[in-house]
Amino acid sequence: MRIPLDRLGDEPFAWRQRLTFNAETLERPELLGLGEVLWQGSVERENGVFRFDGRLEYEQTVTCSRCLEPLVLPVESAVRLRLVTAAPAAAGGEIELTEDDLETVYVEGEEMDTLQLVREQLLLNIPMRSLCSEDCQGLCPTCGANRNRESCGCDQGEVDPRWEALKNLRDQ
Ligand SMILES: [Zn+2]
Ligand SMILES: [Zn+2]
């Protein structure tokens, strides 16, 4: 979606759209799927710059880091930015940047395309680590069985040092 910054008057520009993404194009193997992405927000002129306030809501399917089973996570994230349309040098001292925690983004041209921004957010929102449950037993490192569902009977003695310590105690 393109925001016509050059034609923005005193009224904020608001949008609300539903986007679909092919999860594969984000090239993160742990991301199995993306539901429809609700992308909404507003842009408003403020002291010579633009205040950008966007919000994403969707569901993502990722793999459990231990057992690799799919799990669906609801996501809500906000993107708040300050947009500046002129290059910093060209803007001279005319733009008064107020002290706040907003990230400043320089937009080239008169329009802002938000697609790249949305893609960045989708990537940022993929958790480093996801668990289907806190006590997920994971996969057997020997035979690959999902230990939440079956006990494969492989010798797990050398896998977990805590068990190894217990075994040593018992053997003494
Ligand atoms: Zn799991
Ligand atoms: Zn096994």
PDB file of C-alpha atoms and ligand atoms in Angstrom:
ATOM      1  CA  MET A   1       0.000   0.000   0.000  1.00  0.00           C
ATOM      2  CA  ARG A   2       1.237   3.481  -0.884  1.00  0.00           C
ATOM      3  CA  ILE A   3       0.759   6.442   1.378  1.00  0.00           C
ATOM      4  CA  PRO A   4       0.629   9.723  -0.590  1.00  0.00           C
ATOM      5  CA  LEU A   5       2.699  11.791   1.818  1.00  0.00           C
ATOM      6  CA  ASP A   6       2.855  14.732  -0.595  1.00  0.00           C
ATOM      7  CA  ARG A   7      -0.923  15.038  -0.648  1.00  0.00           C
ATOM      8  CA  LEU A   8      -1.457  14.658   3.040  1.00  0.00           C
ATOM      9  CA  GLY A   9      -3.319  17.638   4.476  1.00  0.00           C
ATOM     10  CA  ASP A  10      -4.239  18.297   8.063  1.00  0.00           C
ATOM     11  CA  GLU A  11      -6.412  15.216   8.246  1.00  0.00           C
ATOM     12  CA  PRO A  12      -4.637  11.979   9.109  1.00  0.00           C
ATOM     13  CA  PHE A  13      -4.422   9.351   6.394  1.00  0.00           C
ATOM     14  CA  ALA A  14      -5.802   6.056   7.680  1.00  0.00           C
ATOM     15  CA  TRP A  15      -5.780   2.606   6.134  1.00  0.00           C
ATOM     16  CA  ARG A  16      -7.023  -0.854   6.929  1.00  0.00           C
ATOM     17  CA  GLN A  17      -6.227  -3.729   4.648  1.00  0.00           C
ATOM     18  CA  ARG A  18      -5.913  -7.489   4.637  1.00  0.00           C
ATOM     19  CA  LEU A  19      -2.777  -8.940   3.116  1.00  0.00           C
ATOM     20  CA  THR A  20      -1.810 -12.458   2.253  1.00  0.00           C
ATOM     21  CA  PHE A  21       1.791 -13.603   2.208  1.00  0.00           C
ATOM     22  CA  ASN A  22       3.331 -16.834   1.142  1.00  0.00           C
ATOM     23  CA  ALA A  23       5.337 -17.850   4.215  1.00  0.00           C
ATOM     24  CA  GLU A  24       7.970 -19.475   1.993  1.00  0.00           C
ATOM     25  CA  THR A  25       8.992 -16.110   0.555  1.00  0.00           C
ATOM     26  CA  LEU A  26      10.223 -15.042   4.005  1.00  0.00           C
ATOM     27  CA  GLU A  27      12.760 -17.876   3.842  1.00  0.00           C
ATOM     28  CA  ARG A  28      12.636 -18.907   7.456  1.00  0.00           C
ATOM     29  CA  PRO A  29      12.303 -22.691   7.708  1.00  0.00           C
ATOM     30  CA  GLU A  30      10.644 -22.542  11.142  1.00  0.00           C
ATOM     31  CA  LEU A  31       7.802 -20.455   9.704  1.00  0.00           C
ATOM     32  CA  LEU A  32       5.285 -22.895   8.248  1.00  0.00           C
ATOM     33  CA  GLY A  33       2.414 -20.584   7.476  1.00  0.00           C
ATOM     34  CA  LEU A  34       0.926 -17.136   7.785  1.00  0.00           C
ATOM     35  CA  GLY A  35      -2.729 -16.332   8.147  1.00  0.00           C
ATOM     36  CA  GLU A  36      -4.317 -13.292   6.633  1.00  0.00           C
ATOM     37  CA  VAL A  37      -2.525 -10.193   7.920  1.00  0.00           C
ATOM     38  CA  LEU A  38      -4.664  -7.305   9.090  1.00  0.00           C
ATOM     39  CA  TRP A  39      -2.587  -4.169   8.516  1.00  0.00           C
ATOM     40  CA  GLN A  40      -4.028  -0.895   9.704  1.00  0.00           C
ATOM     41  CA  GLY A  41      -2.910   2.447  10.955  1.00  0.00           C
ATOM     42  CA  SER A  42      -2.630   6.123  10.285  1.00  0.00           C
ATOM     43  CA  VAL A  43      -0.141   8.777   9.250  1.00  0.00           C
ATOM     44  CA  GLU A  44      -0.388  12.327  10.419  1.00  0.00           C
ATOM     45  CA  ARG A  45       1.561  15.485   9.779  1.00  0.00           C
ATOM     46  CA  GLU A  46       3.254  16.846  12.824  1.00  0.00           C
ATOM     47  CA  ASN A  47       5.735  19.719  12.966  1.00  0.00           C
ATOM     48  CA  GLY A  48       7.029  19.188   9.444  1.00  0.00           C
ATOM     49  CA  VAL A  49       7.426  15.433   9.779  1.00  0.00           C
ATOM     50  CA  PHE A  50       4.968  12.560   9.733  1.00  0.00           C
ATOM     51  CA  ARG A  51       3.925  10.407  12.608  1.00  0.00           C
ATOM     52  CA  PHE A  52       3.350   6.833  11.483  1.00  0.00           C
ATOM     53  CA  ASP A  53       1.294   4.491  13.613  1.00  0.00           C
ATOM     54  CA  GLY A  54       0.679   1.001  12.242  1.00  0.00           C
ATOM     55  CA  ARG A  55      -0.612  -2.213  13.702  1.00  0.00           C
ATOM     56  CA  LEU A  56      -0.420  -5.823  12.512  1.00  0.00           C
ATOM     57  CA  GLU A  57      -2.650  -8.671  13.593  1.00  0.00           C
ATOM     58  CA  TYR A  58      -2.387 -12.202  12.276  1.00  0.00           C
ATOM     59  CA  GLU A  59      -1.653 -15.802  13.118  1.00  0.00           C
ATOM     60  CA  GLN A  60       1.578 -17.560  12.299  1.00  0.00           C
ATOM     61  CA  THR A  61       2.333 -21.260  12.286  1.00  0.00           C
ATOM     62  CA  VAL A  62       5.824 -22.107  13.476  1.00  0.00           C
ATOM     63  CA  THR A  63       7.568 -25.310  14.447  1.00  0.00           C
ATOM     64  CA  CYS A  64       8.197 -26.246  18.048  1.00  0.00           C
ATOM     65  CA  SER A  65      11.951 -25.880  18.615  1.00  0.00           C
ATOM     66  CA  ARG A  66      12.111 -29.232  20.388  1.00  0.00           C
ATOM     67  CA  CYS A  67       9.671 -31.616  18.680  1.00  0.00           C
ATOM     68  CA  LEU A  68       9.200 -29.746  15.363  1.00  0.00           C
ATOM     69  CA  GLU A  69       5.414 -30.095  15.533  1.00  0.00           C
ATOM     70  CA  PRO A  70       3.511 -27.109  14.124  1.00  0.00           C
ATOM     71  CA  LEU A  71       1.999 -24.614  16.517  1.00  0.00           C
ATOM     72  CA  VAL A  72      -0.185 -21.602  15.816  1.00  0.00           C
ATOM     73  CA  LEU A  73       0.690 -18.316  17.509  1.00  0.00           C
ATOM     74  CA  PRO A  74      -1.475 -15.205  17.422  1.00  0.00           C
ATOM     75  CA  VAL A  75       0.590 -12.068  16.767  1.00  0.00           C
ATOM     76  CA  GLU A  76      -0.134  -8.438  17.451  1.00  0.00           C
ATOM     77  CA  SER A  77       2.552  -5.880  16.853  1.00  0.00           C
ATOM     78  CA  ALA A  78       2.781  -2.139  16.522  1.00  0.00           C
ATOM     79  CA  VAL A  79       5.057  -0.038  14.338  1.00  0.00           C
ATOM     80  CA  ARG A  80       5.487   3.549  15.387  1.00  0.00           C
ATOM     81  CA  LEU A  81       7.834   5.717  13.343  1.00  0.00           C
ATOM     82  CA  ARG A  82       8.650   9.261  12.496  1.00  0.00           C
ATOM     83  CA  LEU A  83       8.810   9.777   8.737  1.00  0.00           C
ATOM     84  CA  VAL A  84      10.916  12.477   7.142  1.00  0.00           C
ATOM     85  CA  THR A  85      10.581  13.000   3.399  1.00  0.00           C
ATOM     86  CA  ALA A  86      13.653  15.155   2.783  1.00  0.00           C
ATOM     87  CA  ALA A  87      17.198  13.883   3.102  1.00  0.00           C
ATOM     88  CA  PRO A  88      18.767  14.995   6.397  1.00  0.00           C
ATOM     89  CA  ALA A  89      21.235  17.350   4.693  1.00  0.00           C
ATOM     90  CA  ALA A  90      18.608  18.987   2.480  1.00  0.00           C
ATOM     91  CA  ALA A  91      16.276  19.475   5.394  1.00  0.00           C
ATOM     92  CA  GLY A  92      18.795  21.717   7.102  1.00  0.00           C
ATOM     93  CA  GLY A  93      17.675  22.958  10.448  1.00  0.00           C
ATOM     94  CA  GLU A  94      14.050  23.224   9.487  1.00  0.00           C
ATOM     95  CA  ILE A  95      12.924  19.989  10.966  1.00  0.00           C
ATOM     96  CA  GLU A  96      12.614  20.014  14.672  1.00  0.00           C
ATOM     97  CA  LEU A  97      13.083  16.533  15.990  1.00  0.00           C
ATOM     98  CA  THR A  98      11.481  16.206  19.348  1.00  0.00           C
ATOM     99  CA  GLU A  99      12.946  13.956  21.955  1.00  0.00           C
ATOM    100  CA  ASP A 100      10.979  10.756  21.944  1.00  0.00           C
ATOM    101  CA  ASP A 101      11.661   7.089  21.367  1.00  0.00           C
ATOM    102  CA  LEU A 102      10.398   7.023  17.788  1.00  0.00           C
ATOM    103  CA  GLU A 103      12.688   5.712  15.120  1.00  0.00           C
ATOM    104  CA  THR A 104      13.179   8.171  12.268  1.00  0.00           C
ATOM    105  CA  VAL A 105      12.813   6.828   8.748  1.00  0.00           C
ATOM    106  CA  TYR A 106      13.757   8.870   5.696  1.00  0.00           C
ATOM    107  CA  VAL A 107      11.366   8.302   2.836  1.00  0.00           C
ATOM    108  CA  GLU A 108      12.554   8.884  -0.694  1.00  0.00           C
ATOM    109  CA  GLY A 109      10.019  10.369  -3.021  1.00  0.00           C
ATOM    110  CA  GLU A 110       6.532  11.569  -2.228  1.00  0.00           C
ATOM    111  CA  GLU A 111       4.952   8.249  -1.487  1.00  0.00           C
ATOM    112  CA  MET A 112       5.716   5.622   1.068  1.00  0.00           C
ATOM    113  CA  ASP A 113       5.275   1.970   0.175  1.00  0.00           C
ATOM    114  CA  THR A 114       4.576   0.009   3.346  1.00  0.00           C
ATOM    115  CA  LEU A 115       5.019  -3.486   1.916  1.00  0.00           C
ATOM    116  CA  GLN A 116       8.699  -3.725   2.809  1.00  0.00           C
ATOM    117  CA  LEU A 117       7.928  -2.471   6.301  1.00  0.00           C
ATOM    118  CA  VAL A 118       5.301  -5.174   6.759  1.00  0.00           C
ATOM    119  CA  ARG A 119       7.681  -7.863   5.560  1.00  0.00           C
ATOM    120  CA  GLU A 120      10.323  -6.683   8.048  1.00  0.00           C
ATOM    121  CA  GLN A 121       7.784  -6.879  10.840  1.00  0.00           C
ATOM    122  CA  LEU A 122       6.711 -10.386   9.840  1.00  0.00           C
ATOM    123  CA  LEU A 123      10.354 -11.470  10.053  1.00  0.00           C
ATOM    124  CA  LEU A 124      10.905  -9.717  13.397  1.00  0.00           C
ATOM    125  CA  ASN A 125       7.847 -11.411  14.859  1.00  0.00           C
ATOM    126  CA  ILE A 126       9.094 -14.937  14.230  1.00  0.00           C
ATOM    127  CA  PRO A 127      10.210 -16.070  17.687  1.00  0.00           C
ATOM    128  CA  MET A 128      13.785 -17.238  18.156  1.00  0.00           C
ATOM    129  CA  ARG A 129      12.423 -20.191  20.031  1.00  0.00           C
ATOM    130  CA  SER A 130       8.915 -21.626  20.306  1.00  0.00           C
ATOM    131  CA  LEU A 131       7.703 -24.487  22.429  1.00  0.00           C
ATOM    132  CA  CYS A 132       4.448 -26.416  21.990  1.00  0.00           C
ATOM    133  CA  SER A 133       4.449 -26.743  25.768  1.00  0.00           C
ATOM    134  CA  GLU A 134       6.940 -25.931  28.514  1.00  0.00           C
ATOM    135  CA  ASP A 135       7.541 -29.614  29.177  1.00  0.00           C
ATOM    136  CA  CYS A 136       7.781 -30.702  25.546  1.00  0.00           C
ATOM    137  CA  GLN A 137       9.941 -33.826  25.510  1.00  0.00           C
ATOM    138  CA  GLY A 138      11.325 -33.186  22.044  1.00  0.00           C
ATOM    139  CA  LEU A 139      12.594 -35.730  19.580  1.00  0.00           C
ATOM    140  CA  CYS A 140      14.682 -38.758  20.436  1.00  0.00           C
ATOM    141  CA  PRO A 141      18.204 -37.887  19.200  1.00  0.00           C
ATOM    142  CA  THR A 142      18.774 -41.532  18.333  1.00  0.00           C
ATOM    143  CA  CYS A 143      15.698 -42.539  16.334  1.00  0.00           C
ATOM    144  CA  GLY A 144      13.841 -39.250  15.836  1.00  0.00           C
ATOM    145  CA  ALA A 145      10.634 -40.402  17.555  1.00  0.00           C
ATOM    146  CA  ASN A 146       8.456 -37.679  19.045  1.00  0.00           C
ATOM    147  CA  ARG A 147       8.830 -38.397  22.743  1.00  0.00           C
ATOM    148  CA  ASN A 148       5.616 -36.558  23.578  1.00  0.00           C
ATOM    149  CA  ARG A 149       3.715 -39.314  21.791  1.00  0.00           C
ATOM    150  CA  GLU A 150       5.773 -42.466  22.149  1.00  0.00           C
ATOM    151  CA  SER A 151       8.563 -43.909  24.188  1.00  0.00           C
ATOM    152  CA  CYS A 152      10.877 -45.436  21.641  1.00  0.00           C
ATOM    153  CA  GLY A 153      12.999 -47.348  24.136  1.00  0.00           C
ATOM    154  CA  CYS A 154      16.298 -45.960  22.956  1.00  0.00           C
ATOM    155  CA  ASP A 155      19.003 -45.593  25.589  1.00  0.00           C
ATOM    156  CA  GLN A 156      18.845 -41.929  26.595  1.00  0.00           C
ATOM    157  CA  GLY A 157      21.601 -42.292  29.193  1.00  0.00           C
ATOM    158  CA  GLU A 158      24.172 -40.155  27.454  1.00  0.00           C
ATOM    159  CA  VAL A 159      21.817 -37.490  26.266  1.00  0.00           C
ATOM    160  CA  ASP A 160      21.018 -35.486  29.347  1.00  0.00           C
ATOM    161  CA  PRO A 161      23.873 -34.874  31.798  1.00  0.00           C
ATOM    162  CA  ARG A 162      21.390 -34.657  34.673  1.00  0.00           C
ATOM    163  CA  TRP A 163      20.239 -38.209  34.025  1.00  0.00           C
ATOM    164  CA  GLU A 164      23.836 -39.248  33.622  1.00  0.00           C
ATOM    165  CA  ALA A 165      24.577 -37.897  37.107  1.00  0.00           C
ATOM    166  CA  LEU A 166      21.625 -39.806  38.554  1.00  0.00           C
ATOM    167  CA  LYS A 167      22.707 -42.982  36.820  1.00  0.00           C
ATOM    168  CA  ASN A 168      26.204 -42.660  38.264  1.00  0.00           C
ATOM    169  CA  LEU A 169      24.779 -42.221  41.737  1.00  0.00           C
ATOM    170  CA  ARG A 170      22.641 -45.311  41.331  1.00  0.00           C
ATOM    171  CA  ASP A 171      25.552 -47.385  40.029  1.00  0.00           C
ATOM    172  CA  GLN A 172      27.827 -46.565  42.937  1.00  0.00           C
TER     173      GLN A 172
HETATM  174 ZN    ZN B   1       7.160 -29.616  21.128  1.00  0.00          ZN
HETATM  175 ZN    ZN B   2      14.502 -43.305  20.071  1.00  0.00          ZN
END
